[in-house]
Structure formats: C-alpha cells, structure tokens
Short mmCIF file of C-alpha atoms and ligand atoms in Angstrom, two decimals:
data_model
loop_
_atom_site.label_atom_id
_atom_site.label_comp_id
_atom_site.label_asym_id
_atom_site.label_seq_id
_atom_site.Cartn_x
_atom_site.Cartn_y
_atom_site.Cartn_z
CA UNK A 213 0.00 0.00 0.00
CA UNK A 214 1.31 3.30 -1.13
CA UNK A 215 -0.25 5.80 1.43
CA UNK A 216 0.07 4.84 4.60
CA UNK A 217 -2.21 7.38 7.03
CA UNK A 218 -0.70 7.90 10.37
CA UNK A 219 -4.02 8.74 12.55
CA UNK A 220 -6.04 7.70 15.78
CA UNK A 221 -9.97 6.93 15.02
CA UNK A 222 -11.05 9.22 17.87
CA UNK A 223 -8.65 12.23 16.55
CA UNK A 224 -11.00 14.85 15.11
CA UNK A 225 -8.40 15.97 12.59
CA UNK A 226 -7.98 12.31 11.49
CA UNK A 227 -11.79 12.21 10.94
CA UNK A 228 -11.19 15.22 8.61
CA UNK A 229 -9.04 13.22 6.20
CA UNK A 230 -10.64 10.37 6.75
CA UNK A 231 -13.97 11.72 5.28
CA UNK A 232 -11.79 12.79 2.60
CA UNK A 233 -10.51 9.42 2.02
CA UNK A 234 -13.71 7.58 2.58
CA UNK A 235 -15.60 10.18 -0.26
CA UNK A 236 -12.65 9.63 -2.78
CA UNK A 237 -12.89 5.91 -1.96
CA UNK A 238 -8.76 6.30 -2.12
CA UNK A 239 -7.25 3.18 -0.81
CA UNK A 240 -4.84 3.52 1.92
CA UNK A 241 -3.16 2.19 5.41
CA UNK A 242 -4.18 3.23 8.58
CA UNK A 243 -1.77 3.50 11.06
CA UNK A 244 -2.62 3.91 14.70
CA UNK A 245 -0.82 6.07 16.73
CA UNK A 246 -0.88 6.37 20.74
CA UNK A 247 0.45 9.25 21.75
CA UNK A 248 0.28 7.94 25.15
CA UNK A 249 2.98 5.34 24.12
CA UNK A 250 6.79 6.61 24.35
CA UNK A 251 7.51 4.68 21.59
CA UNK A 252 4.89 5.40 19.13
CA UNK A 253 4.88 8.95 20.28
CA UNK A 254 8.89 8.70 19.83
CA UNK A 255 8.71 7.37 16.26
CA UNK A 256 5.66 9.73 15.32
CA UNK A 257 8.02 12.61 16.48
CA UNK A 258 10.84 11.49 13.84
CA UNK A 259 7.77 11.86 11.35
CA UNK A 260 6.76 15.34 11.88
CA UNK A 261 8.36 17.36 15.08
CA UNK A 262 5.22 18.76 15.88
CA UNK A 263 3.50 16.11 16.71
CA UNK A 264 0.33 16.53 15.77
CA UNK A 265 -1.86 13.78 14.04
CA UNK A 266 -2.49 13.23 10.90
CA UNK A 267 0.00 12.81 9.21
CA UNK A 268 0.01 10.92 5.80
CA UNK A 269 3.29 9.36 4.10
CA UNK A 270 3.56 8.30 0.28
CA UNK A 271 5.78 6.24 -0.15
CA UNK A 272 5.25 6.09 -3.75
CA UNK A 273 6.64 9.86 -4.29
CA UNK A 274 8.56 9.52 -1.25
CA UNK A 275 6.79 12.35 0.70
CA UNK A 276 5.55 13.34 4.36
CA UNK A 277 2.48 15.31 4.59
CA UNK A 278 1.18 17.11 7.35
CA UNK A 279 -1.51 18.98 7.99
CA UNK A 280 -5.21 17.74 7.69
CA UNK A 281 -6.23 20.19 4.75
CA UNK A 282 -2.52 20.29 2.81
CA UNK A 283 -3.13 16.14 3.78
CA UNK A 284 -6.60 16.51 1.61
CA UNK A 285 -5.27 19.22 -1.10
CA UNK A 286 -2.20 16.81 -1.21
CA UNK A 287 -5.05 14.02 -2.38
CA UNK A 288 -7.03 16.05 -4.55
CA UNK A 289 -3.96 16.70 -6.84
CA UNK A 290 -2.13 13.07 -6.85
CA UNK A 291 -4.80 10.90 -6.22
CA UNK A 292 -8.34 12.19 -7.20
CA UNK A 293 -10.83 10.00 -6.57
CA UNK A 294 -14.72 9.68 -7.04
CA UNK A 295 -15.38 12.61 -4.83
CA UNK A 296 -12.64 15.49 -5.06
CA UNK A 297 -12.78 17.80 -2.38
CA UNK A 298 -11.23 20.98 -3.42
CA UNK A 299 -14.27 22.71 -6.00
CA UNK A 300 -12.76 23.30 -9.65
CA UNK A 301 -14.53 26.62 -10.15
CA UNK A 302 -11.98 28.57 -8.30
CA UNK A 303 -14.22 31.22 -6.63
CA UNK A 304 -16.40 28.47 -5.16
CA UNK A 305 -12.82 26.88 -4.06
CA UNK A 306 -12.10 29.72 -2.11
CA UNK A 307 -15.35 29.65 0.10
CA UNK A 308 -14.23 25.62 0.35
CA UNK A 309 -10.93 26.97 1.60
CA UNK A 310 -12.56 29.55 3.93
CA UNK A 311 -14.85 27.19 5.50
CA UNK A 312 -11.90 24.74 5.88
CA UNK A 313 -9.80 27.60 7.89
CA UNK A 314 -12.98 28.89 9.95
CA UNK A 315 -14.37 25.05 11.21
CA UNK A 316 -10.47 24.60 11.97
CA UNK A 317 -9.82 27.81 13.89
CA UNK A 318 -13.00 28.42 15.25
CA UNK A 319 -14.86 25.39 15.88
CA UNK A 320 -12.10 22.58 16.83
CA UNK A 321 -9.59 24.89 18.20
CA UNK A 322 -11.44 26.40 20.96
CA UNK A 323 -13.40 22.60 21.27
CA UNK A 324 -9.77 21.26 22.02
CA UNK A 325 -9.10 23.91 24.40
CA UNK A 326 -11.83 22.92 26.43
CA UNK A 327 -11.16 19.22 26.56
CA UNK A 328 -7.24 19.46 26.89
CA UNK A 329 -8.30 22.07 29.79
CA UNK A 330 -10.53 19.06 31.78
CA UNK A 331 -7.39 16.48 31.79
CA UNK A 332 -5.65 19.50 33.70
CA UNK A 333 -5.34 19.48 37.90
CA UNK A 334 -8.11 21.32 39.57
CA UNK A 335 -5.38 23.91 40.74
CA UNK A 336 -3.85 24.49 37.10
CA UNK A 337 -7.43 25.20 34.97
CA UNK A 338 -7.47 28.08 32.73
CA UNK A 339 -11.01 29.44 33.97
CA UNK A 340 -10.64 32.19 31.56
CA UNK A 341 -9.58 30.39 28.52
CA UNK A 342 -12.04 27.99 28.74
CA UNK A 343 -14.82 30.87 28.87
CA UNK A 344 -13.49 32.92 26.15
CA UNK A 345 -13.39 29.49 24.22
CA UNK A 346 -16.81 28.59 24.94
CA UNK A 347 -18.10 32.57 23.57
CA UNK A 348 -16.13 31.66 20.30
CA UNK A 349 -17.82 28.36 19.79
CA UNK A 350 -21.44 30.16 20.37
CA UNK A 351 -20.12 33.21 18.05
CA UNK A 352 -19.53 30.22 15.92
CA UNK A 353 -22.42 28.59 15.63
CA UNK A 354 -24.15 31.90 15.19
CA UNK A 355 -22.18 32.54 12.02
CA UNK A 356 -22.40 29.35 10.80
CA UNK A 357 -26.52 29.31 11.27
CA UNK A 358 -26.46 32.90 9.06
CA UNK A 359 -24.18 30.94 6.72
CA UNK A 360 -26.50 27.75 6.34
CA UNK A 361 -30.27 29.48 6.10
CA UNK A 362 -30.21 28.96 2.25
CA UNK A 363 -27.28 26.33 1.60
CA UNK A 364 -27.38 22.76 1.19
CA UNK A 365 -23.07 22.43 1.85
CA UNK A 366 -20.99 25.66 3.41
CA UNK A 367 -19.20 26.08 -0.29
CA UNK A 368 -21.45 25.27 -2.82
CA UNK A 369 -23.94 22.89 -3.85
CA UNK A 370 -21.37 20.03 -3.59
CA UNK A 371 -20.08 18.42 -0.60
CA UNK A 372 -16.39 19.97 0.09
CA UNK A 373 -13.24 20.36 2.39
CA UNK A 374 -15.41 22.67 4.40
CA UNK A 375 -17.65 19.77 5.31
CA UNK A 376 -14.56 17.45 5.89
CA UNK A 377 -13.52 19.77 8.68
CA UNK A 378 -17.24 20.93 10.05
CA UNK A 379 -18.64 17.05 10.57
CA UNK A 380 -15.79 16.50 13.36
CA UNK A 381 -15.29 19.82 14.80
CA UNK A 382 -19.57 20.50 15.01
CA UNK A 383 -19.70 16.79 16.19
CA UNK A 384 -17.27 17.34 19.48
CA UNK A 385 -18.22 20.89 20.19
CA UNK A 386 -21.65 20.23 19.84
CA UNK A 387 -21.32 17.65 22.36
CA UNK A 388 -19.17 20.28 24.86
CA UNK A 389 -21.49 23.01 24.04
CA UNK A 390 -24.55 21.98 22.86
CA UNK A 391 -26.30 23.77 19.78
CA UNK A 392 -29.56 26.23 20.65
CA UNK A 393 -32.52 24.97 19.93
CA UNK A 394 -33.89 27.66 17.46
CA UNK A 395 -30.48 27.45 15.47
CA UNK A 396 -32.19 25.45 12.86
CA UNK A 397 -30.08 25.99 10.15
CA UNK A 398 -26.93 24.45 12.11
CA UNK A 399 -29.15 21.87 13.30
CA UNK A 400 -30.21 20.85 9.99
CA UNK A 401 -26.46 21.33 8.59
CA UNK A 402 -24.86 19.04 11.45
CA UNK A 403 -28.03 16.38 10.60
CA UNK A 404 -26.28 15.95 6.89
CA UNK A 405 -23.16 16.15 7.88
CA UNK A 406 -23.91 12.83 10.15
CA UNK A 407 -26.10 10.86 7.21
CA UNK A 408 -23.47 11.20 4.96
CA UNK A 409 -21.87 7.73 4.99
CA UNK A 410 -17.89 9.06 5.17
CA UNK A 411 -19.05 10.47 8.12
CA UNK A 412 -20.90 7.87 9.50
CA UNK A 413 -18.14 4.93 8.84
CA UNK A 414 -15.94 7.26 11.10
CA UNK A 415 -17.88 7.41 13.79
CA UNK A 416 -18.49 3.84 13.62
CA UNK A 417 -14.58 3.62 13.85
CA UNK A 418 -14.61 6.38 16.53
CA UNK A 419 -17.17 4.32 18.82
CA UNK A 420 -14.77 1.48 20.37
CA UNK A 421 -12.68 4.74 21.85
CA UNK A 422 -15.48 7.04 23.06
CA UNK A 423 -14.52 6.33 26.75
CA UNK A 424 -11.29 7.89 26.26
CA UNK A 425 -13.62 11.54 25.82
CA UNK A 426 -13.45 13.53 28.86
CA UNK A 427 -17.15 14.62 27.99
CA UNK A 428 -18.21 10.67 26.98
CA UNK A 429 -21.13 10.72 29.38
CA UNK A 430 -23.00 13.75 27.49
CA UNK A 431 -22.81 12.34 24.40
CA UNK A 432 -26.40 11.84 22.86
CA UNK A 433 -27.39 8.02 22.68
CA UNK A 434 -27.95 8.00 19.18
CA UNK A 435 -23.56 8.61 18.35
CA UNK A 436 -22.98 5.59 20.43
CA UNK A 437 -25.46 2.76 18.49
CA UNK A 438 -24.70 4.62 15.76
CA UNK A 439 -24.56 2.52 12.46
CA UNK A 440 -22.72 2.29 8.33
CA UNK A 441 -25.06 3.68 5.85
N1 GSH B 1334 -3.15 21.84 12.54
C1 GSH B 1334 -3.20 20.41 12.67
C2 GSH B 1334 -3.85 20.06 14.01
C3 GSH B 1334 -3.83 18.57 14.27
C4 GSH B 1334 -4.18 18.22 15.71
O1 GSH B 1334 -4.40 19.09 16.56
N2 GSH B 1334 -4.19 16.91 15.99
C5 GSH B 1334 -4.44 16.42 17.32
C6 GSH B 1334 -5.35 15.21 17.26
S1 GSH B 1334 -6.98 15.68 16.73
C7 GSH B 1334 -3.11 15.95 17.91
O2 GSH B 1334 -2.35 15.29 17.25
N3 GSH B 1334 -2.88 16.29 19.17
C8 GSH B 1334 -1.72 15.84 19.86
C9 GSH B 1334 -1.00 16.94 20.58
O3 GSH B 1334 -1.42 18.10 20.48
O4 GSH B 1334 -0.01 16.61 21.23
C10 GSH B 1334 -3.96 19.80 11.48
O5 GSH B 1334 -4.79 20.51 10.90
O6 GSH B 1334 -3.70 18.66 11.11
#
C-alpha cells in the first residue's frame, strides 16, 4: 500500500481526512498512533516534530504530509478520486478553503481547548480560557446558522473540504457546548453532515474509543449505536 495514514480513530483531525478518504474511496493504510505510548509517540516525532496527528506518508513519491487540509489538497492533486474535495470553479474553491480555515480555527480549536483544559489538575485550569473558548464556539455557531439558512453544503452545492472539517469539529463541540434549539439551520447542517456515509463509517470507527472523551457521558445516545449507511 502506497499511502500509509498515520491517525487515531477518535482524533477529530484524522476524521477530517478520513472523510476525505472515505468520499474519494482512495485506498490507503491506517496507522494507529498512541500518543500515550513513548515509543509510538517517539517514532511519530521522527515523522513530523510537531506532533500533531495526521499525518500521511507516500511512499510512492517519497513524501511526508502534514496537515489535515494540505493532507486533503495533497489528495485532490495526486490521487483524485470519485469525490474530489477541493471545488474546480476557483471562486467556489475559495469559500471551500474559507470554511476549511474557519471550522479549523474556530470550531475545533477552541473545542480542544476545552477538553485538553478538563485532563488538567483542579489547581492548574485556565477558567478564563475555557470561557473565552466557549463565547467563540457560540459566536460560531451563530455565524455558521447565518451561513446555512439557504445552503445545502458551506461552499457550494457540492459536498467539500469545508464539510470534511465541520462534521468532526460540530460533532465534538456540539457535544461540549450543545447547539440552541432555534439554530435550525446548524441543526439541519450538522443532521447531513452525520447521514453522509464518510461520516458515519468514522464514527463507527470512533465508537470502540469514546470512553477515552473527557465529555463521553454527554454524548447523545444516538452517536454511540450509531450505524454504516
Ligand atoms: N493543525 C493540525 C492540528 C492537528 C491536531 O491538533 N491533531 C491532534 C489530534 S486531533 C493531535 O495530534 N494532538 C496531539 C497533541 O497536540 O499533542 C492539522 O490541521 O492537522
């Protein structure tokens, strides 16, 4: 196998490329990685310094790529599949590319500050961090309702690399800070985003680790019986 995808199946940036993956129906490896586990974490280290997961290697073209949406660009250009995920019309690319940055930045960013902040000691919790990234998640969802009155996808009429990126980061946050219930337009967004089958196979993958989530207990019943299309 040519592309071998170093990931965990409860990472939310892994779920990002695996949608990708799963939409292209691109063959590749999976390759777990604990960062719990010296060795692993060791090894993943002499992959990519920064440590962070996903990170995929071609061994075919010899080349390490980081980064969930260069990982997915990276894709689109050497190995489209069925689904590509970067739009060809370039303006509609763009909003694909903004949507991308904002679900990153402003979704799963502040959603990882809050659960990185609960495996802290009572006596080192960032009070304040966790409150200003709690207001950025509800600013977020606010935008993203405006956004989603009169779309089908955040780019386009096509499932893109915005939707890679929102299906994780809404599913986590939503969890942490749970969607209002007149923001029908998220609601209805974040109800696609978990039919589509990409999505759903990753949950399904996601399901055996769920008790490894600080916030497992609030999770909604229907994520953990959750089923393939
Ligand atoms: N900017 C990176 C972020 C990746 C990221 O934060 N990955 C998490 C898992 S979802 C990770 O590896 N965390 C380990 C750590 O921060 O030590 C990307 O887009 O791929």
């Amino acid at each position: 196998m040519t592309l071998k995808l170093y990931s965990h199946p409860l990472a939310s940036f892994c779920h990002k490329v695996l949608i990708a993956f799963y939409e292209a129906e691109t063959p590749f490896e999976p390759l777990m990685v604990d960062l719990g586990d010296p060795g692993d974490h060791a090894r993943f280290l002499d992959l990519w310094p920064v440590g962070k997961m996903p990170v995929l290697r071609d061994e075919g073209r010899n080349e390490t790529i980081p980064e969930a949406s260069i990982i997915i660009e990276y894709l689109d250009q050497n190995y489209p599949g069925v689904q590509t995920m970067l739009p060809a019309d370039p303006a509609t690319c763009l909003r694909a590319r903004l949507w991308d940055r904002f679900f990153d930045l402003y979704v799963q960013e502040p959603m990882q500050k809050i659960v990185f902040d609960s495996f802290r000691p009572e006596d080192r919790k960032d009070k304040t961090g966790v409150e200003a990234a709690e207001q950025r998640l509800m600013q977020a969802y606010e935008m993203v309702e405006n956004h989603m009155k009169d779309r089908t996808w955040a780019a386009g009429d096509d499932f893109s690399i915005a939707e890679c990126s929102a299906a994780p980061a809404l599913f986590f946050a939503g969890i942490i800070v749970p969607f209002k219930s007149d923001q029908s337009a998220l609601r209805g967004y974040f109800e696609r985003l978990v039919d589509r089958p990409s999505f759903r196979r990753v949950l399904v993958e996601a399901r055996p680790y769920f008790d490894n989530f600080p916030f497992r207990d609030r999770i909604p019943q229907q994520f953990l019986t959750v089923k393939d299309a």
